[in-house]
Short mmCIF file of N, CA and C in Angstrom, two decimals:
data_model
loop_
_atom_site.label_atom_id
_atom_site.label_comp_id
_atom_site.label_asym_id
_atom_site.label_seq_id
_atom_site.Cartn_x
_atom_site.Cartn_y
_atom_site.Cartn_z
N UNK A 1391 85.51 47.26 38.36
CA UNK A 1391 86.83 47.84 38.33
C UNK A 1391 87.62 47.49 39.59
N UNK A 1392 87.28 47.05 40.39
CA UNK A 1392 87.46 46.28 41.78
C UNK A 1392 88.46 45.57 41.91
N UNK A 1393 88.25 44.71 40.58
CA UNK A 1393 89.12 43.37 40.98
C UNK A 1393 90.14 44.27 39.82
N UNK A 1394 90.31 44.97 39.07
CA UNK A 1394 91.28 45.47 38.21
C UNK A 1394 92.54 45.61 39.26
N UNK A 1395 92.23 46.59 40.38
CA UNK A 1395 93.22 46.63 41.75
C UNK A 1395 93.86 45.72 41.77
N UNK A 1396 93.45 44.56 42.20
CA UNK A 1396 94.27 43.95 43.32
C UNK A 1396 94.90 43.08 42.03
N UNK A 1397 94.41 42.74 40.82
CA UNK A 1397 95.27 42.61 39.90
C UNK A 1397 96.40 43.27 39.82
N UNK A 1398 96.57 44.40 39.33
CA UNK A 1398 97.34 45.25 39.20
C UNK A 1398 98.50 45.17 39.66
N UNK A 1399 98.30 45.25 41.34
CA UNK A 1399 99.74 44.93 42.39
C UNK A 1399 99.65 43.41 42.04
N UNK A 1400 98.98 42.76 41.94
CA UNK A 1400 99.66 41.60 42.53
C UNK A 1400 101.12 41.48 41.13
N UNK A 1401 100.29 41.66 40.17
CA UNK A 1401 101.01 42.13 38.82
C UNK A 1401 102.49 42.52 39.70
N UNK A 1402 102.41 44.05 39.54
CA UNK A 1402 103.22 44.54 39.90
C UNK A 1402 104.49 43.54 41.39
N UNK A 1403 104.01 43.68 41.83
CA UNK A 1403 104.44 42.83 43.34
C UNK A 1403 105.16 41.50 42.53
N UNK A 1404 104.30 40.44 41.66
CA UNK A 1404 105.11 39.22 40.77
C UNK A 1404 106.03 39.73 40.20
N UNK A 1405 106.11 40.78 39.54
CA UNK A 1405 107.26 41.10 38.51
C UNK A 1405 108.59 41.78 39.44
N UNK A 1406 108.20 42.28 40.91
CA UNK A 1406 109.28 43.00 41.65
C UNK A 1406 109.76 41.53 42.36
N UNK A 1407 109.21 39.62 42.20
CA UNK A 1407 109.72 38.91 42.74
C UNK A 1407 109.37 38.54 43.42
N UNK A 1408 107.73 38.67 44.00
CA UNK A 1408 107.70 37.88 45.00
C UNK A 1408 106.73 36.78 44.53
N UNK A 1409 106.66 35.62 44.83
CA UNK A 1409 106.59 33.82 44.32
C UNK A 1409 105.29 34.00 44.75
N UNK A 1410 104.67 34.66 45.85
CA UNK A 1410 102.91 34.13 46.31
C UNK A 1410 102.57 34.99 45.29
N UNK A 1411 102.18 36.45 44.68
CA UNK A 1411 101.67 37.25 44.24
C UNK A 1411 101.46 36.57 43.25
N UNK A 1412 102.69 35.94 42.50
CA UNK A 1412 102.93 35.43 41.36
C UNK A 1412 102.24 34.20 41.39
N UNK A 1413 101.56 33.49 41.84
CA UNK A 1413 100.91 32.35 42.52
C UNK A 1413 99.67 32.24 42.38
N UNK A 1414 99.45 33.70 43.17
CA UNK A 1414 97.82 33.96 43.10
C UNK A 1414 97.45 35.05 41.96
N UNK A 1415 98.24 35.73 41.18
CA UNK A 1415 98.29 36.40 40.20
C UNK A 1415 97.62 34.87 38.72
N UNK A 1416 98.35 34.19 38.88
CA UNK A 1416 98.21 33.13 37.93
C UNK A 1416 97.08 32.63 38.13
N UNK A 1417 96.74 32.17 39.77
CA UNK A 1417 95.20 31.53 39.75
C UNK A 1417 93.95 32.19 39.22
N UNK A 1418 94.27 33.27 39.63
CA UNK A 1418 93.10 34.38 39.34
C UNK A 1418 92.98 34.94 37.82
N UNK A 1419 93.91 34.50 36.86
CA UNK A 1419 93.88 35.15 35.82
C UNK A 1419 93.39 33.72 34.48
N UNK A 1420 93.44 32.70 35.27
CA UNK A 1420 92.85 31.55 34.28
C UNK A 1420 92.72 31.61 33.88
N UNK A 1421 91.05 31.42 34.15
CA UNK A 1421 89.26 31.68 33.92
C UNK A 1421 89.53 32.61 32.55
N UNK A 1422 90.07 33.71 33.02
CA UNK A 1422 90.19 34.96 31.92
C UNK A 1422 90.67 34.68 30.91
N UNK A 1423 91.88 33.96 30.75
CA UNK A 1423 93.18 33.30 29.52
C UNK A 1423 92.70 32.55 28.88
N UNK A 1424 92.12 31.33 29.91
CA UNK A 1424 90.89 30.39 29.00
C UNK A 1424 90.13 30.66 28.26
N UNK A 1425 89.30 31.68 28.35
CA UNK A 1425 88.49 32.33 27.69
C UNK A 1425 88.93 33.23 26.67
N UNK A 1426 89.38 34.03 26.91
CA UNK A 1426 90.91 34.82 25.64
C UNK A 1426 91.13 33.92 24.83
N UNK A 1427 91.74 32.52 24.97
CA UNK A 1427 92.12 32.09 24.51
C UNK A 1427 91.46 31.29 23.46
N UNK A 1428 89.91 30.95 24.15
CA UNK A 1428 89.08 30.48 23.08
C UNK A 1428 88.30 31.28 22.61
N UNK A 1429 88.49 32.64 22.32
CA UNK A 1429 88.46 33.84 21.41
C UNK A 1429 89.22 33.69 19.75
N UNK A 1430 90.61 32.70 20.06
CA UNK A 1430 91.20 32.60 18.84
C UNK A 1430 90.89 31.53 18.79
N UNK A 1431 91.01 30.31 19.85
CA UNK A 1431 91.32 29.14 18.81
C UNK A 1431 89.56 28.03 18.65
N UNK A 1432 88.72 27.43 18.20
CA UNK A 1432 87.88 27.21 18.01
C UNK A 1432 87.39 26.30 18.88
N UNK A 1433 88.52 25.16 18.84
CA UNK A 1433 88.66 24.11 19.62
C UNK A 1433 89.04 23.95 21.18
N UNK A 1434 88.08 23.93 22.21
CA UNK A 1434 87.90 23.85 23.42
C UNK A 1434 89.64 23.82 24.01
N UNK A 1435 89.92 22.08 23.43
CA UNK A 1435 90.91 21.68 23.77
C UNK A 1435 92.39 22.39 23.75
N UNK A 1436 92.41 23.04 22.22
CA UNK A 1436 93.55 23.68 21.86
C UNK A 1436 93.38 24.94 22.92
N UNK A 1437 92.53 25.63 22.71
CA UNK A 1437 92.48 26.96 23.79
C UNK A 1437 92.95 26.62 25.45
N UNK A 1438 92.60 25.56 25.57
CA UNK A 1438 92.92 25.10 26.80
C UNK A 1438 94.47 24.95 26.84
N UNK A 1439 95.18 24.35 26.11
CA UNK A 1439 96.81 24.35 25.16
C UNK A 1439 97.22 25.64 25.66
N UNK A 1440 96.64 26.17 24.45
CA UNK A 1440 97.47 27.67 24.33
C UNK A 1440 96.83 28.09 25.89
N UNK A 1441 96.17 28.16 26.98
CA UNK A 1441 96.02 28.87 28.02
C UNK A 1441 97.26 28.12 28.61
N UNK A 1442 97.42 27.15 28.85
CA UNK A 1442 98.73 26.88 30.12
C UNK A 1442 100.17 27.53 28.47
N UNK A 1443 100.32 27.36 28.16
CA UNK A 1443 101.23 28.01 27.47
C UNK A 1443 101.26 29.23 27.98
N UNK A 1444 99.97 30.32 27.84
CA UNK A 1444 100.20 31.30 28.60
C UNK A 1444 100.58 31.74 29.60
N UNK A 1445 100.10 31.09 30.60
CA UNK A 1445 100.26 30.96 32.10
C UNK A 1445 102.01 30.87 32.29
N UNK A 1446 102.46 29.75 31.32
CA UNK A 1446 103.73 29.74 31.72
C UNK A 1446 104.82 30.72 31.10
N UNK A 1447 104.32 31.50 30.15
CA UNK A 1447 104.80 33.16 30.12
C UNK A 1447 104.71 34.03 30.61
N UNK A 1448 103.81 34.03 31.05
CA UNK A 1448 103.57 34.87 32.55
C UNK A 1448 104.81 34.85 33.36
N UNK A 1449 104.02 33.38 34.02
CA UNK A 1449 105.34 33.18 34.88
C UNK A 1449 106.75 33.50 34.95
N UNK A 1450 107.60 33.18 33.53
CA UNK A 1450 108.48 33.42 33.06
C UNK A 1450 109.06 34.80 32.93
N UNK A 1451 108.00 35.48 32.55
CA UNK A 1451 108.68 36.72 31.66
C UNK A 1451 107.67 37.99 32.60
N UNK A 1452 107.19 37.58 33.54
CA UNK A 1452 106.58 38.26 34.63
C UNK A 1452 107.57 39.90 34.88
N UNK A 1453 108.75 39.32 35.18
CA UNK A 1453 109.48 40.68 35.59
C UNK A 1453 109.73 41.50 34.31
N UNK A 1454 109.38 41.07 32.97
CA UNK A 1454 109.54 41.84 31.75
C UNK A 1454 108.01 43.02 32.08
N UNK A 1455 107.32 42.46 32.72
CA UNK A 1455 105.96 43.73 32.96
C UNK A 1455 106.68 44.77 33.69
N UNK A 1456 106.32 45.88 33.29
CA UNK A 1456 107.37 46.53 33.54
C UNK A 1456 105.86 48.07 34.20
N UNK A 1457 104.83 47.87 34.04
CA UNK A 1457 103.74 48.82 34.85
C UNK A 1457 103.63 49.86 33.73
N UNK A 1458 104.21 49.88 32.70
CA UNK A 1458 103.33 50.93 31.75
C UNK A 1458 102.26 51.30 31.04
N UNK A 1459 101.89 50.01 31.27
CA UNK A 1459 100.37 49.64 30.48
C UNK A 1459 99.95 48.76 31.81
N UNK A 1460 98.20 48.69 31.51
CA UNK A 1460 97.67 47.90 32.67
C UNK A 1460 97.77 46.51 32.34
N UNK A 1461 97.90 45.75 33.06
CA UNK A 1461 98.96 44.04 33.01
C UNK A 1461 97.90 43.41 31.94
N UNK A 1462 96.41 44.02 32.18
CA UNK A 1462 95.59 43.06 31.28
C UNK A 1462 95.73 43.43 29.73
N UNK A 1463 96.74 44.52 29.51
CA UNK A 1463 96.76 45.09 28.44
C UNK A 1463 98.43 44.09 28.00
N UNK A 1464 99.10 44.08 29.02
CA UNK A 1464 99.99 43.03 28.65
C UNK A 1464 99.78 41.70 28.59
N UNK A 1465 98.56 41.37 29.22
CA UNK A 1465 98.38 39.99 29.32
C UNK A 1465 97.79 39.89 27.68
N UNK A 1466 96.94 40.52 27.29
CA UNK A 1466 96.33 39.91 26.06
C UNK A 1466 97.32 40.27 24.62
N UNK A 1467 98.36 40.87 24.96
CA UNK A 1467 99.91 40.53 24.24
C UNK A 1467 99.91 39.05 24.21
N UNK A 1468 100.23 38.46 25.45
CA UNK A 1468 100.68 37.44 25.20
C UNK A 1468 99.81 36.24 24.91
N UNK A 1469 98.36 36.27 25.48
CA UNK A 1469 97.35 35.57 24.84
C UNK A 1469 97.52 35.25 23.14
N UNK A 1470 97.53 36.82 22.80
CA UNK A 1470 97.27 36.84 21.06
C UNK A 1470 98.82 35.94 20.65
N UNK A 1471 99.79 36.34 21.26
CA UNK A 1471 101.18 35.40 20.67
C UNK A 1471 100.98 33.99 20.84
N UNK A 1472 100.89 33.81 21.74
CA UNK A 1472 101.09 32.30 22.09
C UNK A 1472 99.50 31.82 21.58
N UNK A 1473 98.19 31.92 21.00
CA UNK A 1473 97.84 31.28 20.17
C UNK A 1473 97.84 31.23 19.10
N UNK A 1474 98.57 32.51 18.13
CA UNK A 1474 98.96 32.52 17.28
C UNK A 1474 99.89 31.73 17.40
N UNK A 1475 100.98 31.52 17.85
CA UNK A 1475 101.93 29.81 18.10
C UNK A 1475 101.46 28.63 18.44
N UNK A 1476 100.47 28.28 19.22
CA UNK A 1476 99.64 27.27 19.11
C UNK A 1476 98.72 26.89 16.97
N UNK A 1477 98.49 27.95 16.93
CA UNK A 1477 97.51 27.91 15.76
C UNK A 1477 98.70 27.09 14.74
N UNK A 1478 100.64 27.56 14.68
CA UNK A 1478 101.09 27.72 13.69
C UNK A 1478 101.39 25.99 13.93
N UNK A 1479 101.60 25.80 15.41
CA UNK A 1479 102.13 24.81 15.76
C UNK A 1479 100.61 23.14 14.99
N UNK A 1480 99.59 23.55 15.65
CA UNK A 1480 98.57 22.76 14.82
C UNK A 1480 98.78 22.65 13.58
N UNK A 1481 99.01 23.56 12.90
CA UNK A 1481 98.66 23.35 11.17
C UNK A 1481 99.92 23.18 10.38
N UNK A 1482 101.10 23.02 11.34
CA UNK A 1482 102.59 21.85 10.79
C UNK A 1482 102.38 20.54 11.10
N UNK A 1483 101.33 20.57 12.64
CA UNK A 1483 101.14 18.84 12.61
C UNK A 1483 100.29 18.40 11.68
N UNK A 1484 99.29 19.11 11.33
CA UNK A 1484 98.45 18.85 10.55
C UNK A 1484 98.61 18.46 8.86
N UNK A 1485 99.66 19.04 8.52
CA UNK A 1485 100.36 19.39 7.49
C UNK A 1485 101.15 17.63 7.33
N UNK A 1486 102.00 17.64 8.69
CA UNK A 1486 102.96 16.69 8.67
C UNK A 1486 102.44 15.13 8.53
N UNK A 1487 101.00 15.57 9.22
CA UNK A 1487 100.53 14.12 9.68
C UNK A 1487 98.97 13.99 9.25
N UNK A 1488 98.30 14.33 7.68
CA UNK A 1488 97.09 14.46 7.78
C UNK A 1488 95.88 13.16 8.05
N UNK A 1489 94.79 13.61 8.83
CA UNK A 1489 94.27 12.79 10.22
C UNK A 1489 93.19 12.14 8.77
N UNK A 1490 92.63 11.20 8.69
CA UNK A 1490 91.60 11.24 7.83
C UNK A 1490 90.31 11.21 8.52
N UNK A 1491 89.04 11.75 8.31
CA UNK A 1491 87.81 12.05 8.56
C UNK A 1491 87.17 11.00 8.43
N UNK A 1492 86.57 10.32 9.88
CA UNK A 1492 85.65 9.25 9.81
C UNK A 1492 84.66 10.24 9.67
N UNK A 1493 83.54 9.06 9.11
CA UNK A 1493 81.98 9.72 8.90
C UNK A 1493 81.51 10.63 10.06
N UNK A 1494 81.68 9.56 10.58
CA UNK A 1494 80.80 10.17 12.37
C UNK A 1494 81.68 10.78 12.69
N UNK A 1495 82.77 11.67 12.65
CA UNK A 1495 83.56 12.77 12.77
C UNK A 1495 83.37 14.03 12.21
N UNK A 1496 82.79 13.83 10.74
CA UNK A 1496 82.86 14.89 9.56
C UNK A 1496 81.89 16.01 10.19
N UNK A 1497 82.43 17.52 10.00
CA UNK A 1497 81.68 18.46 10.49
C UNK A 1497 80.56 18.86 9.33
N UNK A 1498 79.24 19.01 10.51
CA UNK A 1498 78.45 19.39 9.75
C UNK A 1498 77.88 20.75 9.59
N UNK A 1499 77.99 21.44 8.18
CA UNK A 1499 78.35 22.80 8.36
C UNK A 1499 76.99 23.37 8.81
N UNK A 1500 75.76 23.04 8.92
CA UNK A 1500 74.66 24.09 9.92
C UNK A 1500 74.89 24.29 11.09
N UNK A 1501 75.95 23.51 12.01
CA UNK A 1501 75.91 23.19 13.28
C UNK A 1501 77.19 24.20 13.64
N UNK A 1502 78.43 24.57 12.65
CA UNK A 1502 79.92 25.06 12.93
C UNK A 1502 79.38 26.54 12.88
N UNK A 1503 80.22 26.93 13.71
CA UNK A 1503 80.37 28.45 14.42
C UNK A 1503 80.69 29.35 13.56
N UNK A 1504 79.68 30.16 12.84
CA UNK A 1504 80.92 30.87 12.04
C UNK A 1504 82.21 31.82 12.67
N UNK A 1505 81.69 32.36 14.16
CA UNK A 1505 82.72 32.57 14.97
C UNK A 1505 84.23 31.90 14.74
N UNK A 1506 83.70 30.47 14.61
CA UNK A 1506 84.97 29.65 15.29
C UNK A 1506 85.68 29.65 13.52
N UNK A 1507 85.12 29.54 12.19
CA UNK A 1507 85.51 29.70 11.26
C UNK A 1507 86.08 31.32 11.17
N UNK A 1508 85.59 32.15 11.36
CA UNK A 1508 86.22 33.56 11.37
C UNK A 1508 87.24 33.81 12.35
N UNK A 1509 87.56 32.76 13.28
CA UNK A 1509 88.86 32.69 14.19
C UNK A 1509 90.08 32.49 13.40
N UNK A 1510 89.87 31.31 12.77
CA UNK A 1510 90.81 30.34 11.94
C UNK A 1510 90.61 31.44 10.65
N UNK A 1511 90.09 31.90 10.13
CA UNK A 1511 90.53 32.58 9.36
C UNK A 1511 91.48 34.01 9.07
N UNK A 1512 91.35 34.66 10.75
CA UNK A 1512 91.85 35.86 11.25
C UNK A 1512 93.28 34.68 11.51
N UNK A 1513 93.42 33.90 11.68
CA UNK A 1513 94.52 33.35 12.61
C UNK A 1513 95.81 33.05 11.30
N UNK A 1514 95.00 32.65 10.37
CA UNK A 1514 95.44 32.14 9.31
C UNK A 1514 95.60 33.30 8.00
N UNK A 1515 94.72 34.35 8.12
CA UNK A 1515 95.65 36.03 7.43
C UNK A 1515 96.85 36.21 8.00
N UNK A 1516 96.84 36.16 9.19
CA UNK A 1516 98.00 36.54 10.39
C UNK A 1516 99.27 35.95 9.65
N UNK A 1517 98.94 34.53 9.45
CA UNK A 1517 99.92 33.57 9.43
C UNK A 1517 100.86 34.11 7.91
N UNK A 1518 99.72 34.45 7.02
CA UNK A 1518 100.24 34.72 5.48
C UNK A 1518 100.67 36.16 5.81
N UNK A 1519 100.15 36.75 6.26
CA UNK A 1519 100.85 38.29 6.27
C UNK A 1519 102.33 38.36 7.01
N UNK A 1520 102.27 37.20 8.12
CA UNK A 1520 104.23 37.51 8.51
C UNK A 1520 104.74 36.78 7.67
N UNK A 1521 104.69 35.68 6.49
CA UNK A 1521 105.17 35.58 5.43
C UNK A 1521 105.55 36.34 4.39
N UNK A 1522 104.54 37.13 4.27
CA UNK A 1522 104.50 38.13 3.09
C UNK A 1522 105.08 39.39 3.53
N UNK A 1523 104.76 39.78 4.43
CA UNK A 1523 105.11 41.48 5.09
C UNK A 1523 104.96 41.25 6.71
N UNK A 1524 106.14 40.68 6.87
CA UNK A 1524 105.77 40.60 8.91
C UNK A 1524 106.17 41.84 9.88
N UNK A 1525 106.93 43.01 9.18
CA UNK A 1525 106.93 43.92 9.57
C UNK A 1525 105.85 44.60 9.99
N UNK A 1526 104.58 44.27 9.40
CA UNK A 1526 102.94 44.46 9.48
C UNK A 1526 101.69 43.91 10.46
N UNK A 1527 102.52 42.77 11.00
CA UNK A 1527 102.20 41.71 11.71
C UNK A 1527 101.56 42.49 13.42
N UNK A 1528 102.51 43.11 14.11
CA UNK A 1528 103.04 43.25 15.55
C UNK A 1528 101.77 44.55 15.37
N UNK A 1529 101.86 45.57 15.06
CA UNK A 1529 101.14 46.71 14.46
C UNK A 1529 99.53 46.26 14.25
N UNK A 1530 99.33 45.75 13.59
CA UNK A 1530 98.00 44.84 13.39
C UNK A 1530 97.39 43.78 14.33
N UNK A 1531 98.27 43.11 15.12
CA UNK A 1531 97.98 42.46 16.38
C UNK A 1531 97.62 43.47 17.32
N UNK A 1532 98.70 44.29 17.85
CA UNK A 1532 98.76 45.43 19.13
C UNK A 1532 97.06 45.85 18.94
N UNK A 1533 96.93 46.51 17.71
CA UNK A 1533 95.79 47.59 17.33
C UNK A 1533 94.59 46.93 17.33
N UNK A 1534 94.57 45.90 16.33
CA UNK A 1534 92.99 45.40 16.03
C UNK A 1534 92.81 44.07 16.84
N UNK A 1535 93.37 43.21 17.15
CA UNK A 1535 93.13 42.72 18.17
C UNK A 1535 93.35 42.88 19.76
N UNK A 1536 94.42 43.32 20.29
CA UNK A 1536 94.89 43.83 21.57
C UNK A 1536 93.89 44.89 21.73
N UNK A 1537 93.98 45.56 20.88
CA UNK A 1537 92.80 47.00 21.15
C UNK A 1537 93.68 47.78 22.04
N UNK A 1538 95.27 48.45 21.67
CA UNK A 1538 95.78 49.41 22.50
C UNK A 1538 95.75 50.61 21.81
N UNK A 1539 95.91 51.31 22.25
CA UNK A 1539 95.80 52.55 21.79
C UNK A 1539 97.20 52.93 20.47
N UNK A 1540 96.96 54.09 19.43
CA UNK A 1540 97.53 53.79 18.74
C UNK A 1540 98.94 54.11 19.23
N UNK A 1541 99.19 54.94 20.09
CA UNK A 1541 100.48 55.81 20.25
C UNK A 1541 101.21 54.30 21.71
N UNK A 1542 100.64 53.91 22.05
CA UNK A 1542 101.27 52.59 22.79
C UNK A 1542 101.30 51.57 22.31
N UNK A 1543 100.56 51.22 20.74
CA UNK A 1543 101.45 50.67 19.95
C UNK A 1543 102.64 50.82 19.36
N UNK A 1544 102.59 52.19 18.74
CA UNK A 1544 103.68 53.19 18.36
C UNK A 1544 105.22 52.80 19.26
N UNK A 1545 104.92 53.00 20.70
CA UNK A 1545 105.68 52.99 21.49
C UNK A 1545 106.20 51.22 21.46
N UNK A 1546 105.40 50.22 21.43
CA UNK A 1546 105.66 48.92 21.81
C UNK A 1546 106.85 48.54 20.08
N UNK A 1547 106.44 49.18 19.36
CA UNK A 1547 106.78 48.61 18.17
C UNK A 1547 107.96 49.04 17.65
N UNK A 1548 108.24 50.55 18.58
CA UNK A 1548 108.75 51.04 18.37
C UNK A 1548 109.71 52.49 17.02
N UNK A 1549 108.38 52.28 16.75
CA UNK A 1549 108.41 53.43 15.18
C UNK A 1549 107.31 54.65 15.62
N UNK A 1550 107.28 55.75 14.65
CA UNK A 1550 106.76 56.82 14.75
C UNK A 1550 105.21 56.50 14.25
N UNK A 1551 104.54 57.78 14.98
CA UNK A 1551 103.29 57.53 14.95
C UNK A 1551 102.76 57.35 13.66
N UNK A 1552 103.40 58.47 12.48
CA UNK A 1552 102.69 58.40 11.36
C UNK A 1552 103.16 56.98 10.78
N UNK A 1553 104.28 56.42 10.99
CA UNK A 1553 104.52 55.23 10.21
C UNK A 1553 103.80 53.91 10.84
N UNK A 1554 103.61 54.54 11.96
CA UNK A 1554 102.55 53.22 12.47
C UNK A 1554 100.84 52.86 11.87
N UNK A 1555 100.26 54.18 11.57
CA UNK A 1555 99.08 54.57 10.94
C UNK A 1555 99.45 53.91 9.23
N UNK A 1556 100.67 54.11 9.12
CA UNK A 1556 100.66 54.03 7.19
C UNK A 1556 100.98 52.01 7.33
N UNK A 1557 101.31 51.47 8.18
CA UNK A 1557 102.06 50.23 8.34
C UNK A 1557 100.37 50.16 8.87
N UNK A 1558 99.80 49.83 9.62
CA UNK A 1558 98.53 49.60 9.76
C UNK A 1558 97.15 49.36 8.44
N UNK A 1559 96.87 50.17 7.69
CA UNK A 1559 96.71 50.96 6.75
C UNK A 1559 97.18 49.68 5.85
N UNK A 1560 98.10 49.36 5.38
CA UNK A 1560 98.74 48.67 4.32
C UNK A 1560 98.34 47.04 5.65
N UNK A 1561 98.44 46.53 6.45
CA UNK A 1561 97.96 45.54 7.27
C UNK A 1561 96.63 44.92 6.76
N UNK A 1562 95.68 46.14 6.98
CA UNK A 1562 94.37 46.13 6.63
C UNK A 1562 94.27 46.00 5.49
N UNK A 1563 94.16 46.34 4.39
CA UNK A 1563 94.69 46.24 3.11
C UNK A 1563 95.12 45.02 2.64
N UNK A 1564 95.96 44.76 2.92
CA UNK A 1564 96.57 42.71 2.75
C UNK A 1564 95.55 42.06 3.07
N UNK A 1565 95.13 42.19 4.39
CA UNK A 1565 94.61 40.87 5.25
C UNK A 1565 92.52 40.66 4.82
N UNK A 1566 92.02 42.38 4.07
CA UNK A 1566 90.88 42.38 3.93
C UNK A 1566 90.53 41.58 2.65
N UNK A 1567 90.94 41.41 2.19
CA UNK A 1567 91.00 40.15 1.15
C UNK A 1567 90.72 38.35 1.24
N UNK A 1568 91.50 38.30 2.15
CA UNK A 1568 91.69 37.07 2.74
C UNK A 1568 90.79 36.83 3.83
N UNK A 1569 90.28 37.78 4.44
CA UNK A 1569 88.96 37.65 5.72
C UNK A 1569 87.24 37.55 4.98
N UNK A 1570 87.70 38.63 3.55
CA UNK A 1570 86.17 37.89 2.77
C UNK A 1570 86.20 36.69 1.72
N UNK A 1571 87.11 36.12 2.36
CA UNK A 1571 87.51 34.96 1.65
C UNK A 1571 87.71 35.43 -0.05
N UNK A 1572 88.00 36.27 -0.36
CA UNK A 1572 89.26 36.62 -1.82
C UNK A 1572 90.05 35.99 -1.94
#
């Protein structure tokens, strides 16, 4: 809980403006993003993507932290966004430009993660549910992945508690279909 501290201010201290905090706030939070980040996406490389993507929201939108939640609770906000935008951004190139599979490329399924398949599949409910009902989307990110509490989702999303529980509720519902492959 140690290093939670000096996170915290430096947090705080980047977002009130000052350029070193914000400096060493970024160095120190890598390691962590990197890893967050290849929580969603499967591929080493892409996670590595979506981590400087992150980093440079941080940076950016630093003074939007505003100390109501603990920064790591804002940081994995923006983790979950920006590889969910990495993920959407892959599978238009993919779409646009399909790669063909040499032999000695082709994955062999004893060896693939089901982790890394149950990533891409959470990533890719996500994707069909803000198509279908994206009002459902932000609510279902905050909660089951962010892991915030329900009433500071409530608050982030900005609706009442019970409609956040019934909008959740109907989330789960859509997306449990599509995660047992239905």
């Amino acid at each position: 809980m140690q290093d939670q501290v000096p996170m915290e201010d430096l947090a705080r201290r980047a977002a009130a403006g000052d350029s070193a905090a914000l400096d060493r706030l970024l160095h120190q939070i890598r390691p962590d993003v990197v890893r967050r980040c290849g929580r969603f996406l499967p591929c080493r490389e892409d996670a590595e993507e979506a981590a400087q993507d992150v980093l440079l929201q941080v940076a950016r939108y630093i003074s939007a932290f505003e100390g109501r939640s603990r920064f790591g609770t804002w940081l994995y906000t923006v983790v979950a966004n920006c590889c969910r935008q990495k993920y959407r951004e892959l599978k238009r190139r993919a779409a646009e430009q399909p790669a063909a599979i040499e032999p000695s490329h082709a994955v062999d399924p004893r060896t693939t993660s089901v982790i890394a398949g149950s990533r891409v599949d959470l990533l890719e409910a996500l994707d069909r549910l803000e198509r279908t009902h994206p009002h459902l989307v932000a609510p279902l990110v905050y909660r089951d992945i962010c892991q915030l509490d329900y009433a500071e989702v409530a608050e982030r999303v900005g609706i009442p508690l019970g409609t956040l529980k019934s909008r959740l509720h109907e989330a789960r519902k859509q997306v449990r279909p599509w995660l047992s492959g239905g």
